[in-house]
Amino acid sequence: MATVAPGVPTGPYHAVLDHIHPEPTSFIRKYIFSIDAKVIGMQYFITGAIFFVIAGLLAEIIRTQLLSPHGAILSAATYNSVYSMHGSAMVWFVVIPLLTGAFGNFVMPMQIGARDVAFPWLNLVAFWLFPVAGVILFSSFLVGAPDAGWTEYPPISLQGPLGTNLWCIAVFLIGISSTMTGINFMVTIYKMRAPGMTFTRMPLFVWGQFATTPLLFIATTALGAALAALFIERVFGVPFYDPKRGGSPVLWQHMFWFYSHPAVYIMIIPGFGIISEVLPTFARKPIFGYKMIAFSSVAISLLSFSVWAHHMFTSGMVPWLQLPFMIITMVIAIPTGVKIFSWMATLWGGSINWKTPALYATGFLITFTYGGLTGFFLAAVPADYHEHGTYFVVAHFHYVLYGGSIMSMFAGIYYWWPKMTGRMYNEKLGQLQFWLTFIGFNATFTPMHWLGLLGMPRRVATYDPQFQFWNQFASISSYVMALGTVLFFYILFDSLRNGKKAGPNPWGARTLEWMVSSPPPYYNFKKIPAVLAAPYDFGNPLPYLGLDAAPGATEATPTSASHPVPTY
Amino acid sequence: MDLATIEKVVAFIGALVVFTFALIGLKGEWHKKGLDDNVTKVLLGLMAFGCVLVVLASFGVLPRGGGGA
Amino acid sequence: MAVSVAVHGHGPDDHGGHDDDIIYQETRDMRLMGFVLFLVSDVVLFSSYIFAYIYLRNSIQPTWPPIVDGHQLPRLDTAFAAFNSVVLFGSGVTMHFALESWKHANKPRFNTFMWLTIFLGLGFLGGQGYEYAHAQIGGWSGNIFGASFFTLTGMHGIHVFLGVCFLFALWIQTQRGVYTEHRFFGLTAGTLYWHFVDVIWVVLFFLFYLW
């Protein structure tokens, strides 16, 4: 109606964005079976945190076992189950659901200026598959937990205990959940951005989620196929993987890694997005190389489909295939390096506000780069012959998974905690928690590089006494990490009880989720805003139109609760 | 005529009919621009290709070396 | 045009028919995109097993059909499969014309084509049952030929069966007047699904019978 400044978005009018779900009133519809993406995001957070604690305890059991070269507490068979479950739970039930389901659901719709995701009911189903699958996974302890590692290579997994079947079912279900989330998020980001939010104006966290979605709904299906085949081979004796009956164990490795290599990027690209939000906010500087960071996420996502066989250099694959896989793997370092340097350039000359999220983001830069470099060693075929199956691999993927994914999640949780709860956390304790985690983490996993290069194999319950010192050093350092995790949960509970009110935008960030109250109202925006520019130009006025409610003002419920959307 | 020959003759005639109608459907879709129309174009085209495969099979061109139980 | 974007010309308070149409169109586009992405992920499901079949056949087995207990297994019956394939491809084409009839508001023709599609789909399933009863390749769990054949075609058969149920449910919906001449996303989705199932069969037919 009113004439607005030139440069106003000319995108299509999204009537569907105005649709508001009727606010649920009953407790069950509001908190248990909610279709509100923010509530579902919080449900993912809570469920994922529970699994994180369980899987973390399993990790501490592993480290305690390795205090002694002869194995301190567990039998070899139990130890096999413990590390298999630790890996499976951390990958599928902590990192992937938290980075996609939790952060994606809570933050992404708000950041694109939408009220919800495209398919709220699908979202609800996707979430509820997650705790159900988790219970199935952990109930395998009752019947004999899987013991062939989180990769469950046949033929060992064919002979594994009954729990391996439950493992197949659980991972299959969580895979369906991932697929649903991937489709949902891709449609949401593609179709539901607020007017004027072109692709090059999307926050980088949204870019991260967007680049992750094809991995979720394309790669995960391959895992489902592999798991179903393993299941029917175990239950009905249908030969796929058993070499005695004409099958091939390497077939499993191909199908598994066709999923699981993209999956490691599912576990890191959203984390890249979080870092790209945190760093400019705390450096008070526009992000360096916005387009480069955005497009490199997509490049990583696409390249990740063509590198899976670098996990199989020692599995007896055709030699002439090794070179291309090695080269493509190394090519992935280019877009990743583009990101790392862009982030460093973002920090460069910024007036950095060293709050906990900024500490974590910077810590992430260090540990993730380190993990990326060891990945380079593993990608090189000759070096991999030496390092494959040793603790060097364990050190590498913990540097990228803990030092990358989990550190970015810590950064994200501290960053968005005020938005989720409306309360600040204790900054001093937060920083202490960072240092405990950072030092504990590095002290735990750095020695593993040396152990691996010296030849200590992974997945063994006992080891040669010459490795004892560094194993004990790692175990004791892991207790420091555990202390940090306990402190983390204390900080969150403390913040819920004693935290001071955060206000809508405690960090002075510029993306859309900070433009509404904390915690956000169920409809997110009283009015869908229009977007004029990318959100990172600190110093310029905010690039939004239509945010009539000033931040902090009480927002009224819209007059019309629900718009009748035709269903057919 | 044994059973296999009858099957091949029926398959051949059916394939020609289906191929023709697939092309007619494809022609009707051709100028449409929606996502569903584009996907339909690809799928109808592949179905027509399937009819070509059936024709090849009914003449014994494929599989090489002859098929049949 | 550009101006009314920033400050919405119509908000949640409007209940005009025009707004309703826009919302329908936008929701339909989202559901269509979601459905196509679902089909893409289903393609990957089949591709994984197809990869497994090709891998086992080409890299692991020295001969194909494999030799089990000193006897080479027979090939599958191409003639019957060719006939059965035509039945399925034909149902794809009839489904296409069913949807076209619906778009042109020709209900009797729609009903005819819809039932033709369902019967052809059931006919294909029956043919598959006949095929399963006559395939002399050692059953599902006997060897990798049986394993890959029965797993892939069985999975396809499940898709066909679900597709028939889907189409039947859609037909019931049309009789209950759920879809109109302009709002029939369910029929679009059903048609795409049915075409997808047919096209998967093109690949399977080639891989198992013509290769």
mmCIF file of C-alpha atoms in Angstrom, chain A residues 222-469:
data_model
loop_
_atom_site.group_PDB
_atom_site.id
_atom_site.type_symbol
_atom_site.label_atom_id
_atom_site.label_comp_id
_atom_site.label_asym_id
_atom_site.label_seq_id
_atom_site.Cartn_x
_atom_site.Cartn_y
_atom_site.Cartn_z
ATOM 1 C CA ALA A 222 21.143 -46.050 0.443
ATOM 2 C CA LEU A 223 21.801 -46.796 4.098
ATOM 3 C CA GLY A 224 18.229 -48.004 4.442
ATOM 4 C CA ALA A 225 18.765 -50.394 1.549
ATOM 5 C CA ALA A 226 22.006 -51.700 3.044
ATOM 6 C CA LEU A 227 20.407 -52.151 6.465
ATOM 7 C CA ALA A 228 17.366 -53.917 5.055
ATOM 8 C CA ALA A 229 19.639 -56.299 3.164
ATOM 9 C CA LEU A 230 21.683 -56.971 6.311
ATOM 10 C CA PHE A 231 18.489 -57.573 8.241
ATOM 11 C CA ILE A 232 17.001 -60.022 5.741
ATOM 12 C CA GLU A 233 20.329 -61.786 5.447
ATOM 13 C CA ARG A 234 20.498 -62.207 9.216
ATOM 14 C CA VAL A 235 16.858 -63.179 9.661
ATOM 15 C CA PHE A 236 15.925 -65.010 6.440
ATOM 16 C CA GLY A 237 19.356 -66.130 5.310
ATOM 17 C CA VAL A 238 19.154 -64.314 1.992
ATOM 18 C CA PRO A 239 22.705 -64.115 0.712
ATOM 19 C CA PHE A 240 24.011 -60.642 -0.030
ATOM 20 C CA TYR A 241 27.129 -60.237 2.049
ATOM 21 C CA ASP A 242 28.197 -63.743 2.981
ATOM 22 C CA PRO A 243 31.202 -64.650 0.825
ATOM 23 C CA LYS A 244 30.611 -68.373 1.456
ATOM 24 C CA ARG A 245 27.298 -68.121 -0.386
ATOM 25 C CA GLY A 246 28.332 -65.922 -3.279
ATOM 26 C CA GLY A 247 27.775 -62.575 -1.615
ATOM 27 C CA SER A 248 30.333 -59.927 -0.903
ATOM 28 C CA PRO A 249 31.236 -58.132 2.346
ATOM 29 C CA VAL A 250 32.675 -55.324 0.237
ATOM 30 C CA LEU A 251 29.181 -54.735 -1.140
ATOM 31 C CA TRP A 252 28.103 -53.669 2.340
ATOM 32 C CA GLN A 253 31.050 -51.348 2.573
ATOM 33 C CA HIS A 254 30.119 -49.708 -0.707
ATOM 34 C CA MET A 255 26.488 -49.222 0.265
ATOM 35 C CA PHE A 256 27.302 -48.224 3.818
ATOM 36 C CA TRP A 257 29.906 -45.657 2.897
ATOM 37 C CA PHE A 258 27.839 -44.307 0.045
ATOM 38 C CA TYR A 259 25.638 -43.145 2.884
ATOM 39 C CA SER A 260 28.122 -42.661 5.648
ATOM 40 C CA HIS A 261 30.559 -40.479 3.862
ATOM 41 C CA PRO A 262 27.867 -37.961 2.931
ATOM 42 C CA ALA A 263 26.675 -38.464 6.502
ATOM 43 C CA VAL A 264 29.867 -36.995 7.888
ATOM 44 C CA TYR A 265 28.958 -33.870 5.957
ATOM 45 C CA ILE A 266 25.425 -34.045 7.333
ATOM 46 C CA MET A 267 27.220 -33.898 10.655
ATOM 47 C CA ILE A 268 29.357 -30.877 9.807
ATOM 48 C CA ILE A 269 27.714 -28.618 7.199
ATOM 49 C CA PRO A 270 24.996 -27.387 9.607
ATOM 50 C CA GLY A 271 27.818 -26.870 12.099
ATOM 51 C CA PHE A 272 29.567 -24.694 9.516
ATOM 52 C CA GLY A 273 26.339 -22.744 9.376
ATOM 53 C CA ILE A 274 26.320 -22.207 13.127
ATOM 54 C CA ILE A 275 29.901 -20.999 13.073
ATOM 55 C CA SER A 276 29.063 -18.637 10.228
ATOM 56 C CA GLU A 277 26.325 -17.102 12.389
ATOM 57 C CA VAL A 278 28.354 -16.870 15.580
ATOM 58 C CA LEU A 279 31.589 -15.435 14.225
ATOM 59 C CA PRO A 280 30.280 -12.258 12.547
ATOM 60 C CA THR A 281 27.960 -11.564 15.464
ATOM 61 C CA PHE A 282 30.774 -11.630 17.994
ATOM 62 C CA ALA A 283 33.414 -10.082 15.764
ATOM 63 C CA ARG A 284 30.926 -7.289 14.973
ATOM 64 C CA LYS A 285 31.965 -7.515 11.350
ATOM 65 C CA PRO A 286 30.249 -8.550 8.125
ATOM 66 C CA ILE A 287 31.047 -12.153 7.318
ATOM 67 C CA PHE A 288 33.944 -12.397 4.930
ATOM 68 C CA GLY A 289 33.113 -14.078 1.623
ATOM 69 C CA TYR A 290 29.397 -14.677 2.139
ATOM 70 C CA LYS A 291 28.883 -16.213 -1.279
ATOM 71 C CA MET A 292 32.035 -18.274 -1.032
ATOM 72 C CA ILE A 293 30.918 -19.781 2.272
ATOM 73 C CA ALA A 294 27.422 -20.445 0.925
ATOM 74 C CA PHE A 295 28.512 -22.034 -2.337
ATOM 75 C CA SER A 296 31.310 -24.028 -0.743
ATOM 76 C CA SER A 297 28.696 -25.747 1.443
ATOM 77 C CA VAL A 298 26.858 -26.811 -1.680
ATOM 78 C CA ALA A 299 30.117 -27.851 -3.327
ATOM 79 C CA ILE A 300 31.029 -30.015 -0.333
ATOM 80 C CA SER A 301 27.561 -31.506 -0.356
ATOM 81 C CA LEU A 302 27.771 -32.465 -4.029
ATOM 82 C CA LEU A 303 31.358 -33.703 -3.902
ATOM 83 C CA SER A 304 30.631 -35.832 -0.863
ATOM 84 C CA PHE A 305 28.668 -38.276 -3.022
ATOM 85 C CA SER A 306 31.751 -39.227 -4.985
ATOM 86 C CA VAL A 307 34.338 -39.999 -2.320
ATOM 87 C CA TRP A 308 32.928 -42.890 -0.313
ATOM 88 C CA ALA A 309 35.458 -45.494 -1.393
ATOM 89 C CA HIS A 310 38.307 -43.717 0.383
ATOM 90 C CA HIS A 311 37.131 -45.670 3.421
ATOM 91 C CA MET A 312 37.875 -48.863 1.552
ATOM 92 C CA PHE A 313 41.444 -48.495 0.299
ATOM 93 C CA THR A 314 42.455 -51.537 2.303
ATOM 94 C CA SER A 315 39.296 -53.555 1.591
ATOM 95 C CA GLY A 316 40.452 -54.992 -1.684
ATOM 96 C CA MET A 317 39.042 -52.579 -4.231
ATOM 97 C CA VAL A 318 40.239 -52.167 -7.793
ATOM 98 C CA PRO A 319 43.602 -50.364 -7.685
ATOM 99 C CA TRP A 320 42.867 -47.998 -10.577
ATOM 100 C CA LEU A 321 39.863 -46.648 -8.671
ATOM 101 C CA GLN A 322 41.962 -45.618 -5.696
ATOM 102 C CA LEU A 323 43.592 -42.657 -7.377
ATOM 103 C CA PRO A 324 40.382 -40.863 -8.438
ATOM 104 C CA PHE A 325 38.844 -41.407 -5.021
ATOM 105 C CA MET A 326 41.955 -40.074 -3.364
ATOM 106 C CA ILE A 327 42.007 -36.990 -5.565
ATOM 107 C CA ILE A 328 38.302 -36.153 -5.193
ATOM 108 C CA THR A 329 38.631 -36.567 -1.443
ATOM 109 C CA MET A 330 41.479 -34.112 -1.395
ATOM 110 C CA VAL A 331 39.507 -31.741 -3.626
ATOM 111 C CA ILE A 332 36.937 -31.437 -0.813
ATOM 112 C CA ALA A 333 39.650 -29.707 1.187
ATOM 113 C CA ILE A 334 39.375 -26.757 -1.197
ATOM 114 C CA PRO A 335 35.823 -25.650 -0.353
ATOM 115 C CA THR A 336 36.514 -26.468 3.280
ATOM 116 C CA GLY A 337 39.649 -24.365 3.221
ATOM 117 C CA VAL A 338 37.680 -21.550 1.601
ATOM 118 C CA LYS A 339 35.412 -21.598 4.628
ATOM 119 C CA ILE A 340 38.212 -21.738 7.172
ATOM 120 C CA PHE A 341 39.996 -18.782 5.599
ATOM 121 C CA SER A 342 36.747 -16.834 5.281
ATOM 122 C CA TRP A 343 36.088 -17.322 8.977
ATOM 123 C CA MET A 344 39.619 -16.302 9.871
ATOM 124 C CA ALA A 345 39.209 -13.213 7.722
ATOM 125 C CA THR A 346 35.933 -12.505 9.503
ATOM 126 C CA LEU A 347 37.735 -12.533 12.830
ATOM 127 C CA TRP A 348 40.617 -10.492 11.435
ATOM 128 C CA GLY A 349 40.443 -6.934 12.688
ATOM 129 C CA GLY A 350 37.073 -7.495 14.340
ATOM 130 C CA SER A 351 36.403 -6.197 17.825
ATOM 131 C CA ILE A 352 35.820 -9.678 19.129
ATOM 132 C CA ASN A 353 33.512 -10.062 22.069
ATOM 133 C CA TRP A 354 34.883 -13.205 23.710
ATOM 134 C CA LYS A 355 31.632 -14.659 24.955
ATOM 135 C CA THR A 356 31.283 -18.438 25.217
ATOM 136 C CA PRO A 357 29.813 -18.951 21.713
ATOM 137 C CA ALA A 358 32.724 -16.989 20.244
ATOM 138 C CA LEU A 359 35.191 -19.078 22.235
ATOM 139 C CA TYR A 360 33.589 -22.240 20.975
ATOM 140 C CA ALA A 361 33.539 -20.990 17.402
ATOM 141 C CA THR A 362 37.212 -20.126 17.559
ATOM 142 C CA GLY A 363 37.996 -23.400 19.265
ATOM 143 C CA PHE A 364 36.099 -25.079 16.452
ATOM 144 C CA LEU A 365 38.335 -23.369 13.890
ATOM 145 C CA ILE A 366 41.415 -24.819 15.572
ATOM 146 C CA THR A 367 40.202 -28.347 16.229
ATOM 147 C CA PHE A 368 38.299 -28.753 13.008
ATOM 148 C CA THR A 369 41.220 -27.571 10.896
ATOM 149 C CA TYR A 370 43.393 -30.037 12.746
ATOM 150 C CA GLY A 371 40.910 -32.829 12.103
ATOM 151 C CA GLY A 372 40.700 -31.824 8.472
ATOM 152 C CA LEU A 373 44.450 -32.025 8.104
ATOM 153 C CA THR A 374 44.625 -35.538 9.526
ATOM 154 C CA GLY A 375 41.836 -36.378 7.103
ATOM 155 C CA PHE A 376 44.204 -35.398 4.355
ATOM 156 C CA PHE A 377 46.709 -37.968 5.649
ATOM 157 C CA LEU A 378 44.032 -40.646 5.634
ATOM 158 C CA ALA A 379 42.904 -39.763 2.133
ATOM 159 C CA ALA A 380 46.382 -40.370 0.758
ATOM 160 C CA VAL A 381 46.400 -44.005 -0.284
ATOM 161 C CA PRO A 382 49.977 -44.877 0.803
ATOM 162 C CA ALA A 383 49.585 -43.230 4.186
ATOM 163 C CA ASP A 384 46.187 -44.831 4.628
ATOM 164 C CA TYR A 385 47.677 -48.309 4.269
ATOM 165 C CA HIS A 386 49.612 -47.553 7.414
ATOM 166 C CA GLU A 387 46.946 -45.670 9.331
ATOM 167 C CA HIS A 388 43.812 -47.613 8.447
ATOM 168 C CA GLY A 389 42.254 -49.344 11.429
ATOM 169 C CA THR A 390 44.526 -47.666 13.957
ATOM 170 C CA TYR A 391 43.939 -45.068 16.632
ATOM 171 C CA PHE A 392 44.994 -42.443 14.099
ATOM 172 C CA VAL A 393 41.551 -42.881 12.519
ATOM 173 C CA VAL A 394 39.893 -42.642 15.920
ATOM 174 C CA ALA A 395 41.779 -39.422 16.623
ATOM 175 C CA HIS A 396 40.878 -38.032 13.197
ATOM 176 C CA PHE A 397 37.165 -38.559 13.362
ATOM 177 C CA HIS A 398 36.904 -37.413 16.933
ATOM 178 C CA TYR A 399 38.649 -34.222 15.904
ATOM 179 C CA VAL A 400 36.080 -33.621 13.197
ATOM 180 C CA LEU A 401 33.076 -35.025 15.058
ATOM 181 C CA TYR A 402 33.731 -33.702 18.528
ATOM 182 C CA GLY A 403 36.081 -30.879 17.632
ATOM 183 C CA GLY A 404 33.884 -30.031 14.668
ATOM 184 C CA SER A 405 30.259 -31.055 15.129
ATOM 185 C CA ILE A 406 29.928 -31.072 18.912
ATOM 186 C CA MET A 407 31.963 -27.899 19.423
ATOM 187 C CA SER A 408 29.802 -26.138 16.849
ATOM 188 C CA MET A 409 26.732 -27.441 18.653
ATOM 189 C CA PHE A 410 28.039 -26.083 21.950
ATOM 190 C CA ALA A 411 28.571 -22.760 20.207
ATOM 191 C CA GLY A 412 25.059 -22.933 18.797
ATOM 192 C CA ILE A 413 23.408 -23.884 22.064
ATOM 193 C CA TYR A 414 25.104 -21.077 23.987
ATOM 194 C CA TYR A 415 24.299 -18.718 21.140
ATOM 195 C CA TRP A 416 20.599 -19.567 20.815
ATOM 196 C CA TRP A 417 19.978 -20.504 24.443
ATOM 197 C CA PRO A 418 18.668 -16.995 25.257
ATOM 198 C CA LYS A 419 16.343 -17.289 22.271
ATOM 199 C CA MET A 420 15.080 -20.712 23.297
ATOM 200 C CA THR A 421 14.469 -19.948 26.945
ATOM 201 C CA GLY A 422 14.464 -16.185 27.224
ATOM 202 C CA ARG A 423 17.210 -16.403 29.837
ATOM 203 C CA MET A 424 20.954 -15.808 29.859
ATOM 204 C CA TYR A 425 23.373 -18.428 31.048
ATOM 205 C CA ASN A 426 26.171 -17.771 33.511
ATOM 206 C CA GLU A 427 28.938 -16.359 31.316
ATOM 207 C CA LYS A 428 31.811 -17.096 33.720
ATOM 208 C CA LEU A 429 30.785 -20.707 34.110
ATOM 209 C CA GLY A 430 30.251 -20.939 30.371
ATOM 210 C CA GLN A 431 33.817 -19.863 29.691
ATOM 211 C CA LEU A 432 35.133 -22.255 32.321
ATOM 212 C CA GLN A 433 33.107 -24.978 30.640
ATOM 213 C CA PHE A 434 34.675 -24.107 27.310
ATOM 214 C CA TRP A 435 38.199 -24.388 28.664
ATOM 215 C CA LEU A 436 37.490 -27.672 30.443
ATOM 216 C CA THR A 437 36.039 -29.115 27.245
ATOM 217 C CA PHE A 438 38.669 -27.684 24.932
ATOM 218 C CA ILE A 439 41.663 -28.726 26.998
ATOM 219 C CA GLY A 440 40.119 -32.049 27.981
ATOM 220 C CA PHE A 441 39.239 -32.802 24.390
ATOM 221 C CA ASN A 442 42.647 -32.018 22.952
ATOM 222 C CA ALA A 443 44.442 -33.866 25.729
ATOM 223 C CA THR A 444 42.238 -36.901 25.141
ATOM 224 C CA PHE A 445 42.551 -37.166 21.411
ATOM 225 C CA THR A 446 45.926 -35.715 20.464
ATOM 226 C CA PRO A 447 47.852 -38.672 21.959
ATOM 227 C CA MET A 448 45.723 -41.024 19.895
ATOM 228 C CA HIS A 449 47.427 -39.770 16.741
ATOM 229 C CA TRP A 450 50.740 -40.924 18.119
ATOM 230 C CA LEU A 451 49.305 -44.203 19.365
ATOM 231 C CA GLY A 452 47.869 -44.852 15.940
ATOM 232 C CA LEU A 453 51.054 -44.046 14.091
ATOM 233 C CA LEU A 454 52.919 -46.349 16.447
ATOM 234 C CA GLY A 455 50.496 -49.079 15.449
ATOM 235 C CA MET A 456 47.892 -49.383 18.166
ATOM 236 C CA PRO A 457 44.783 -50.860 16.470
ATOM 237 C CA ARG A 458 41.360 -49.475 17.199
ATOM 238 C CA ARG A 459 38.496 -51.547 18.615
ATOM 239 C CA VAL A 460 40.618 -53.690 20.922
ATOM 240 C CA ALA A 461 39.892 -54.316 24.575
ATOM 241 C CA THR A 462 43.543 -54.856 25.497
ATOM 242 C CA TYR A 463 46.750 -53.420 24.119
ATOM 243 C CA ASP A 464 50.512 -53.670 24.203
ATOM 244 C CA PRO A 465 51.949 -52.277 27.462
ATOM 245 C CA GLN A 466 54.193 -49.853 25.535
ATOM 246 C CA PHE A 467 51.074 -47.772 24.793
ATOM 247 C CA GLN A 468 50.014 -47.528 28.401
ATOM 248 C CA PHE A 469 51.218 -44.036 29.278
#
